Short mmCIF file of C-alpha atoms and ligand atoms in Angstrom, two decimals:
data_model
loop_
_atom_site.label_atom_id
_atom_site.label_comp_id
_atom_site.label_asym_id
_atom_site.label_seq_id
_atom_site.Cartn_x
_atom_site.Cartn_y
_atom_site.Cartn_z
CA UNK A 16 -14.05 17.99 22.06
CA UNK A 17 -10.34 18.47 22.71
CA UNK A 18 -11.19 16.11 26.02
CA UNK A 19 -12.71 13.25 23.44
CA UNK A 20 -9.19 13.37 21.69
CA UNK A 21 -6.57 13.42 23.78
CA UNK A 22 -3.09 14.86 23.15
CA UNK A 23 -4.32 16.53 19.79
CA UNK A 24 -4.77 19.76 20.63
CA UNK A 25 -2.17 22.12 19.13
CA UNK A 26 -0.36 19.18 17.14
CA UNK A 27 -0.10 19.18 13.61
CA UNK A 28 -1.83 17.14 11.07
CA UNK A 29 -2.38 16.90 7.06
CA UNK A 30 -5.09 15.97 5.59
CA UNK A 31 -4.86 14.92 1.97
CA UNK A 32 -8.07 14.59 -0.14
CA UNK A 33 -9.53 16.99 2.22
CA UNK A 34 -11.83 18.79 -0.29
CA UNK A 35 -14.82 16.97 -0.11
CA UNK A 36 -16.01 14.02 1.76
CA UNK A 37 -14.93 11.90 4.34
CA UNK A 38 -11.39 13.79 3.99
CA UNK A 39 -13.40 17.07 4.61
CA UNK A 40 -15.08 15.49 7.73
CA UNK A 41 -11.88 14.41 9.49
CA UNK A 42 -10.92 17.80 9.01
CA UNK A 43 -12.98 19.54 10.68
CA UNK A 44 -13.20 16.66 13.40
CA UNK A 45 -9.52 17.06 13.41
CA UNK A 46 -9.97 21.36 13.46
CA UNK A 47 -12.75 21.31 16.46
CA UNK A 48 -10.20 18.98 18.44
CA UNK A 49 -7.57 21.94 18.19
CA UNK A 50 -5.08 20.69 15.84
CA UNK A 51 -3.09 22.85 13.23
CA UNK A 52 -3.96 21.32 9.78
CA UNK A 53 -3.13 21.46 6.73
CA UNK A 54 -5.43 19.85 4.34
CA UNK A 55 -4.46 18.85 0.84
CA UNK A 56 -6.57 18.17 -2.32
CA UNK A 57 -6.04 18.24 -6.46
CA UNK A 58 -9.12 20.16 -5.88
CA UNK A 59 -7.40 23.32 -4.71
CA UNK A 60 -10.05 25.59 -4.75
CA UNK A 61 -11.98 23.28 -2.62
CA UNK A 62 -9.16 23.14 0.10
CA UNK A 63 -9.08 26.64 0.11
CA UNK A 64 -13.09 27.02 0.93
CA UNK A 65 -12.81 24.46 3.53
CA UNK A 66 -9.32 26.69 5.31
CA UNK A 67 -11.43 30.46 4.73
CA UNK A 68 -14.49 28.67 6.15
CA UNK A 69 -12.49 26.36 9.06
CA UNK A 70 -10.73 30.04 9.86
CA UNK A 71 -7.92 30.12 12.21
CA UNK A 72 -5.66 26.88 11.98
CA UNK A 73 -5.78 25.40 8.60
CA UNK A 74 -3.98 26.32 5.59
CA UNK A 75 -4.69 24.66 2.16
CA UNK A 76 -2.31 23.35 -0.39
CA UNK A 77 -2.99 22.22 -3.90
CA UNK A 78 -1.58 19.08 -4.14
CA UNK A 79 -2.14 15.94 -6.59
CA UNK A 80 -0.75 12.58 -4.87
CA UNK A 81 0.62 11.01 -7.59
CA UNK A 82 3.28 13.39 -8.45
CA UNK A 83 6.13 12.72 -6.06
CA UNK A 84 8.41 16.06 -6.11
CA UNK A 85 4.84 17.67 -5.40
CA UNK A 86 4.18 15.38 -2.53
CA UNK A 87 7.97 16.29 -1.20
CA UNK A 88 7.67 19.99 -1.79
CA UNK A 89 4.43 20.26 -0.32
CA UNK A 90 5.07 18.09 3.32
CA UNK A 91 8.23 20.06 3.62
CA UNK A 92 6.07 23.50 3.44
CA UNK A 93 3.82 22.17 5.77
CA UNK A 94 6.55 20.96 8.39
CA UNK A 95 8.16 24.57 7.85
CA UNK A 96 5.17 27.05 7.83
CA UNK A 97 2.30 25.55 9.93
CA UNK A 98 4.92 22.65 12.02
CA UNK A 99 6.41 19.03 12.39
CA UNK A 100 3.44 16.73 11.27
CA UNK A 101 2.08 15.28 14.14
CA UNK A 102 -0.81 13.00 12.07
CA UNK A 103 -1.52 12.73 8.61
CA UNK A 104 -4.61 11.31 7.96
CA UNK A 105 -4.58 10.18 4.03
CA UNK A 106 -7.47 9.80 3.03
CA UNK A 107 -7.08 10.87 -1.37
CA UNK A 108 -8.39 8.01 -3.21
CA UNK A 109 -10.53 7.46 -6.55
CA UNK A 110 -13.20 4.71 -7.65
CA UNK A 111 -13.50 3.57 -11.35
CA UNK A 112 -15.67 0.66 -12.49
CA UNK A 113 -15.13 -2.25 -15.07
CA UNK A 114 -15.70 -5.82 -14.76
CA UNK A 115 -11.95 -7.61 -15.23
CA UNK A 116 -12.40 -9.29 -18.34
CA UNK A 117 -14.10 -5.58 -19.93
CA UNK A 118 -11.88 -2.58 -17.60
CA UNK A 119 -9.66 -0.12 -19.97
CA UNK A 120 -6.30 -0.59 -18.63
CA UNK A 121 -6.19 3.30 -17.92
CA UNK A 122 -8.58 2.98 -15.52
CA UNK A 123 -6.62 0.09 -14.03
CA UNK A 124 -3.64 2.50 -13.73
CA UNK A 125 -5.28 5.41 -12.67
CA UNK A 126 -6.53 3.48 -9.76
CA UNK A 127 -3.42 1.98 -8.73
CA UNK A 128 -1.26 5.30 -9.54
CA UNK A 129 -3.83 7.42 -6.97
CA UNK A 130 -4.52 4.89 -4.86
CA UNK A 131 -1.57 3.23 -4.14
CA UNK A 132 1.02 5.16 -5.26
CA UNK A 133 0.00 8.13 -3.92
CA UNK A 134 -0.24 6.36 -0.41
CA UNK A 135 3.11 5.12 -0.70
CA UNK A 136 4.47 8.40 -1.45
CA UNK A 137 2.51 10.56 0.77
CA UNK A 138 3.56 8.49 3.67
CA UNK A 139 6.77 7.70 3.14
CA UNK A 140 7.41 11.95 2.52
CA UNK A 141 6.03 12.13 6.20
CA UNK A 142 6.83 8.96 8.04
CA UNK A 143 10.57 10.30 6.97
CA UNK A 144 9.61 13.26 9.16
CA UNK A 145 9.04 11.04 11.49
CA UNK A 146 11.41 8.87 12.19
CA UNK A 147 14.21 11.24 13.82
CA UNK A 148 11.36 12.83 16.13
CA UNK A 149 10.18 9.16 17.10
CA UNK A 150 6.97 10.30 17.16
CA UNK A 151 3.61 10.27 15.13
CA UNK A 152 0.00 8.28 14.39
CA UNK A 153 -0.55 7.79 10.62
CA UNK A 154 -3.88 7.08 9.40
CA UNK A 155 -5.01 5.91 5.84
CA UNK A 156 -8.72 4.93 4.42
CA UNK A 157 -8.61 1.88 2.84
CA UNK A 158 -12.40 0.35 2.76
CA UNK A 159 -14.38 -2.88 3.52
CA UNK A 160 -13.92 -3.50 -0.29
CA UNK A 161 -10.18 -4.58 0.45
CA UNK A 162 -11.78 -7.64 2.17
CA UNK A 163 -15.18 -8.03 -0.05
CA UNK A 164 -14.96 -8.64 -2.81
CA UNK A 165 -17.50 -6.20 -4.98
CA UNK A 166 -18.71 -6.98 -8.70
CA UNK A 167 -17.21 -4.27 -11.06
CA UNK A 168 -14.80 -2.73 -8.57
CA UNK A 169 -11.91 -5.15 -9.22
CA UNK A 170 -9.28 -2.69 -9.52
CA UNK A 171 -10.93 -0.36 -6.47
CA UNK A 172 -10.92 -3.57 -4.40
CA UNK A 173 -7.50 -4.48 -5.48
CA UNK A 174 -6.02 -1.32 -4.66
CA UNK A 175 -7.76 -0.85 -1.11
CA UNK A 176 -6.19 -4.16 -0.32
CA UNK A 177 -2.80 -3.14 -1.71
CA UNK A 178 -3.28 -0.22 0.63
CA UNK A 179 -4.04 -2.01 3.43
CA UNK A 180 -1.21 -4.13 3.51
CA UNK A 181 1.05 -1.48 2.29
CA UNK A 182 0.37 0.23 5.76
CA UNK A 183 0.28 -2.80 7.83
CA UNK A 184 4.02 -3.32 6.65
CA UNK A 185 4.89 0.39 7.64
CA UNK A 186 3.64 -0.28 10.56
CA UNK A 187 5.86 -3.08 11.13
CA UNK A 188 8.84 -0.54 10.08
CA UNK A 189 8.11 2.32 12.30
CA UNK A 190 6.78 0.79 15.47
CA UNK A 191 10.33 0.88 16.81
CA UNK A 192 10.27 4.16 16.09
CA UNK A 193 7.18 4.80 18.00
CA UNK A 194 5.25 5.86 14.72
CA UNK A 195 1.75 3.94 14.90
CA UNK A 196 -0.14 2.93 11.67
CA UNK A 197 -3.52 1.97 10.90
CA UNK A 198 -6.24 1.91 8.52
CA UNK A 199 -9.72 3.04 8.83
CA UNK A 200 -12.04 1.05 6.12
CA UNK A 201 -15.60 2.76 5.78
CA UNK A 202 -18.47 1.20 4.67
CA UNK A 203 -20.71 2.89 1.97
CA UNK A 204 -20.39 6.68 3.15
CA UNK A 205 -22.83 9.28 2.30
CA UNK A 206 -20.01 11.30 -0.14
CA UNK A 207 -19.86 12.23 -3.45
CA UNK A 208 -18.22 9.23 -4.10
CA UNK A 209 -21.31 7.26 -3.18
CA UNK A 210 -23.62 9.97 -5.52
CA UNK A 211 -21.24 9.03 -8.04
CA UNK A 212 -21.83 5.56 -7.43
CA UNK A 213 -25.52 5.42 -6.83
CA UNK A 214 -26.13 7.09 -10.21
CA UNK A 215 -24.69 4.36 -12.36
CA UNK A 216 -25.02 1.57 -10.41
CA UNK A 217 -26.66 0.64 -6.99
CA UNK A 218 -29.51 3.22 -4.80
CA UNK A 219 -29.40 3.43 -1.06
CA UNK A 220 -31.49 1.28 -0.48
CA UNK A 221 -30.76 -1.84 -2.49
CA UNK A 222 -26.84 -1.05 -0.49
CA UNK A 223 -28.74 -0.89 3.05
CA UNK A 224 -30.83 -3.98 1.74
CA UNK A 225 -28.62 -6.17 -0.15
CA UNK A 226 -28.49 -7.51 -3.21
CA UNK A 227 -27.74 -11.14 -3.58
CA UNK A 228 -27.55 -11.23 -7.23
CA UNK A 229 -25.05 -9.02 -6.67
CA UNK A 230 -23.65 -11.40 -3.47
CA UNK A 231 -24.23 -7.91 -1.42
CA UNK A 232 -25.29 -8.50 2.11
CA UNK A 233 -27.50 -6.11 3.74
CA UNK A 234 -26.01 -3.34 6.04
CA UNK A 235 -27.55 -4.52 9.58
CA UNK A 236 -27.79 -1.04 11.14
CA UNK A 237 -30.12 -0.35 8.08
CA UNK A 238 -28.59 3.14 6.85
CA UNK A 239 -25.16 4.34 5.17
CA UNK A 240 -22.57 6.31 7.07
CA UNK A 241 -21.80 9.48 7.88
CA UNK A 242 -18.77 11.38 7.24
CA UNK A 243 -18.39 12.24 10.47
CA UNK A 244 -18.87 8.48 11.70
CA UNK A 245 -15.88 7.91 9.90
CA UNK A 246 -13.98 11.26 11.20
CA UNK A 247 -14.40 10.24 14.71
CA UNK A 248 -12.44 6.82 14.28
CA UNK A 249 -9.73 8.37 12.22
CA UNK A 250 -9.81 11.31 15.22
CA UNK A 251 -9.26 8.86 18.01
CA UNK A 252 -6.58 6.64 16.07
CA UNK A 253 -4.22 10.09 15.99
CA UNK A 254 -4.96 10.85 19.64
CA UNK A 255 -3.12 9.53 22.57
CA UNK A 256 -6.54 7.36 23.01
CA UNK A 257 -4.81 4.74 21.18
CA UNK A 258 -1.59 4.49 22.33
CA UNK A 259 -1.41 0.85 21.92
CA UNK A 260 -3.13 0.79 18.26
CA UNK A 261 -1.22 -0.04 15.47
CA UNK A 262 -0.99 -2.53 11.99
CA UNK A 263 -4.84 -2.29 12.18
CA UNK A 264 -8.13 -1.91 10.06
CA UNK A 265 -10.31 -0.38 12.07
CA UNK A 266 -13.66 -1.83 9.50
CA UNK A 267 -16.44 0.86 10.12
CA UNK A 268 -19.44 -0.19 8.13
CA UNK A 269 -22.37 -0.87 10.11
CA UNK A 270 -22.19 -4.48 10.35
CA UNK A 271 -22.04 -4.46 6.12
CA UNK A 272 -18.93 -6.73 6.10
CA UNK A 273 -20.79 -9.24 8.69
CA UNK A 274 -17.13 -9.15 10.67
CA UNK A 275 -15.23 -10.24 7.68
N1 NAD B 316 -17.61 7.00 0.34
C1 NAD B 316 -17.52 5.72 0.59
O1 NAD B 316 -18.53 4.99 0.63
C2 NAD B 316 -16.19 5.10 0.86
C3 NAD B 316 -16.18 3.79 1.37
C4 NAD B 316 -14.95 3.20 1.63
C5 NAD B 316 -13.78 3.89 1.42
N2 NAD B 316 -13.83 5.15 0.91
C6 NAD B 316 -12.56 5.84 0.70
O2 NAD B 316 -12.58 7.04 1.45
C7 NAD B 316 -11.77 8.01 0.80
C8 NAD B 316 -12.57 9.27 0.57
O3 NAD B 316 -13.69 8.95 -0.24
P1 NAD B 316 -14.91 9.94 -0.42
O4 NAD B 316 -16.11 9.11 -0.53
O5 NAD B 316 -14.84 11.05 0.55
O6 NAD B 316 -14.57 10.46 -1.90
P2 NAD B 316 -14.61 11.91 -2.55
O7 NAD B 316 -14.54 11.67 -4.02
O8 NAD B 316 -15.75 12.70 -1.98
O9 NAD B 316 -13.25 12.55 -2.03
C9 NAD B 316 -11.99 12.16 -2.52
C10 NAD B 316 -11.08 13.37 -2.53
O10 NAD B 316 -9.81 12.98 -3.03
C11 NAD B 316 -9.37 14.00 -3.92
N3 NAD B 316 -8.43 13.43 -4.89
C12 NAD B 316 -8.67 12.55 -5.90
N4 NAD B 316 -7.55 12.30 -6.57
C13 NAD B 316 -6.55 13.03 -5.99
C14 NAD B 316 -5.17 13.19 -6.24
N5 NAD B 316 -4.57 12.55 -7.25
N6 NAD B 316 -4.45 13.99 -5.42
C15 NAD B 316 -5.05 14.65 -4.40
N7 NAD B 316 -6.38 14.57 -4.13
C16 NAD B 316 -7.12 13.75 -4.92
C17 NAD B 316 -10.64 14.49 -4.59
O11 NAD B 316 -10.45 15.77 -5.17
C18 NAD B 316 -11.62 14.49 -3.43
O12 NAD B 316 -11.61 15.71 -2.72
C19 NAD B 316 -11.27 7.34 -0.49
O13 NAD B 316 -9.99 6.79 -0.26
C20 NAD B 316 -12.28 6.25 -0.73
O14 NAD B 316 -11.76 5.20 -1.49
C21 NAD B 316 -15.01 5.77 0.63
#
């Protein structure tokens, strides 16, 4: 595995939203490729199952994004207890649903503040890390719905692109410092996001199908993703397999976005 992903064994990387989900499958894609992690979540308990059950190598932190002195306190533990950050893979974010003309504006700001805020803040805590070491790969999930636009998700959609850019511009920053970043943007992902989802709005099916009343093209590999579909990608973007990569979105969505 350590072969697949070159240069990442014994290097350092955070996770954040590494409880559950895709965040918990780059983990321990990240873990079986023999990097140090720490992983990150609001859900603290569930960061600390993932590091007893992951063993050796991984220590959990209880963090919440959105609160910057956390986000400061907690990358400088990690530098000084498990080592200098190597890869952070951020992959923390929240979906709420509302039409524009009907969505409360909390929900608005709740997915801006966790979303994009605590992107900005999470990176900049590490990319300032960084920057004297000239050195590092940092990865964030935005999603296809930064380029699609998706009935009800106007604030989710808005925020993915805000992230998307966000990281394409510190890209632009840090590539003289040879700090590489990219986005990975998943299609519909079998998480508990997507349970969430499916119960109040859309099954499996009518997302692998399409639904035009909904202007939703089908997914032409005909299933949803796997966590560890998306893992891989995030994997190889913090190796030295893509030394060249950066100021991308990587789109992994089985064709769902038809190349858009
Ligand atoms: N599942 C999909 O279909 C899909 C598709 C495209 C993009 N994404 C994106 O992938 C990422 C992971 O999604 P998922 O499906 O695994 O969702 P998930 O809900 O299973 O996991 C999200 C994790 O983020 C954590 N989190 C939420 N708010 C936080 C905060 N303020 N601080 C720290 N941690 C916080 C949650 O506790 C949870 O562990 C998200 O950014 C999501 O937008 C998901």
């Amino acid at each position: 595995m350590a072969e697949e992903f070159a240069g990442l064994d014994g290097k350092v990387a955070l996770v954040t939203g590494a409880a559950t989900g895709i965040g918990e499958g780059v983990a321990r894609t990240l873990h079986a490729a023999g990097v140090h992690l720490a992983v990150a979540d609001v859900n603290g308990d569930g960061v600390t199952a993932l590091a007893k059950d992951l063993g050796d190598n991984c220590r959990a932190f209880t963090l919440d994004v959105t609160d910057g002195p956390a986000v400061e306190a907690c990358v400088s533990i990690v530098e000084d207890t498990v080592g200098p950050i190597h890869g952070l893979a951020h992959v923390v974010g929240i979906q709420k649903f509302g039409q524009v003309a009907e969505m409360a504006e909390a929900d608005f700001d709740a997915t801006f503040n966790v979303n994009v805020k605590g992107a900005f803040l999470v990176v900049q805590a590490v990319a300032r890390r960084m920057i004297p070491r000239e050195q590092g790969s940092i990865v964030a999930i935005a999603s296809t719905a930064a380029r699609t636009p998706r009935i009800a998700q106007g604030a989710y959609c808005g925020s993915k692109a805000a992230v998307a850019q966000l990281m394409c511009v510190a890209g632009l920053e840090l590539a003289p410092r040879n700090i590489r970043v990219n986005c990975v943007s998943p299609g519909v992902t079998e998480t508990g996001m997507v349970q969430r989802l499916m119960a109040t709005m859309e099954t499996p099916e009518v997302v692998v199908g399409g639904n035009l009343d909904a202007y939703r093209l089908p997914v032409p590999l005909g299933r949803l993703a796997r966590s560890e579909e998306i893992a891989d990608v995030v994997a190889f973007l913090l190796s030295d397999r893509s030394t060249y990569l950066t100021m991308q979105d990587i789109v992994v969505d089985g064709g769902g976005a038809m190349g858009a």
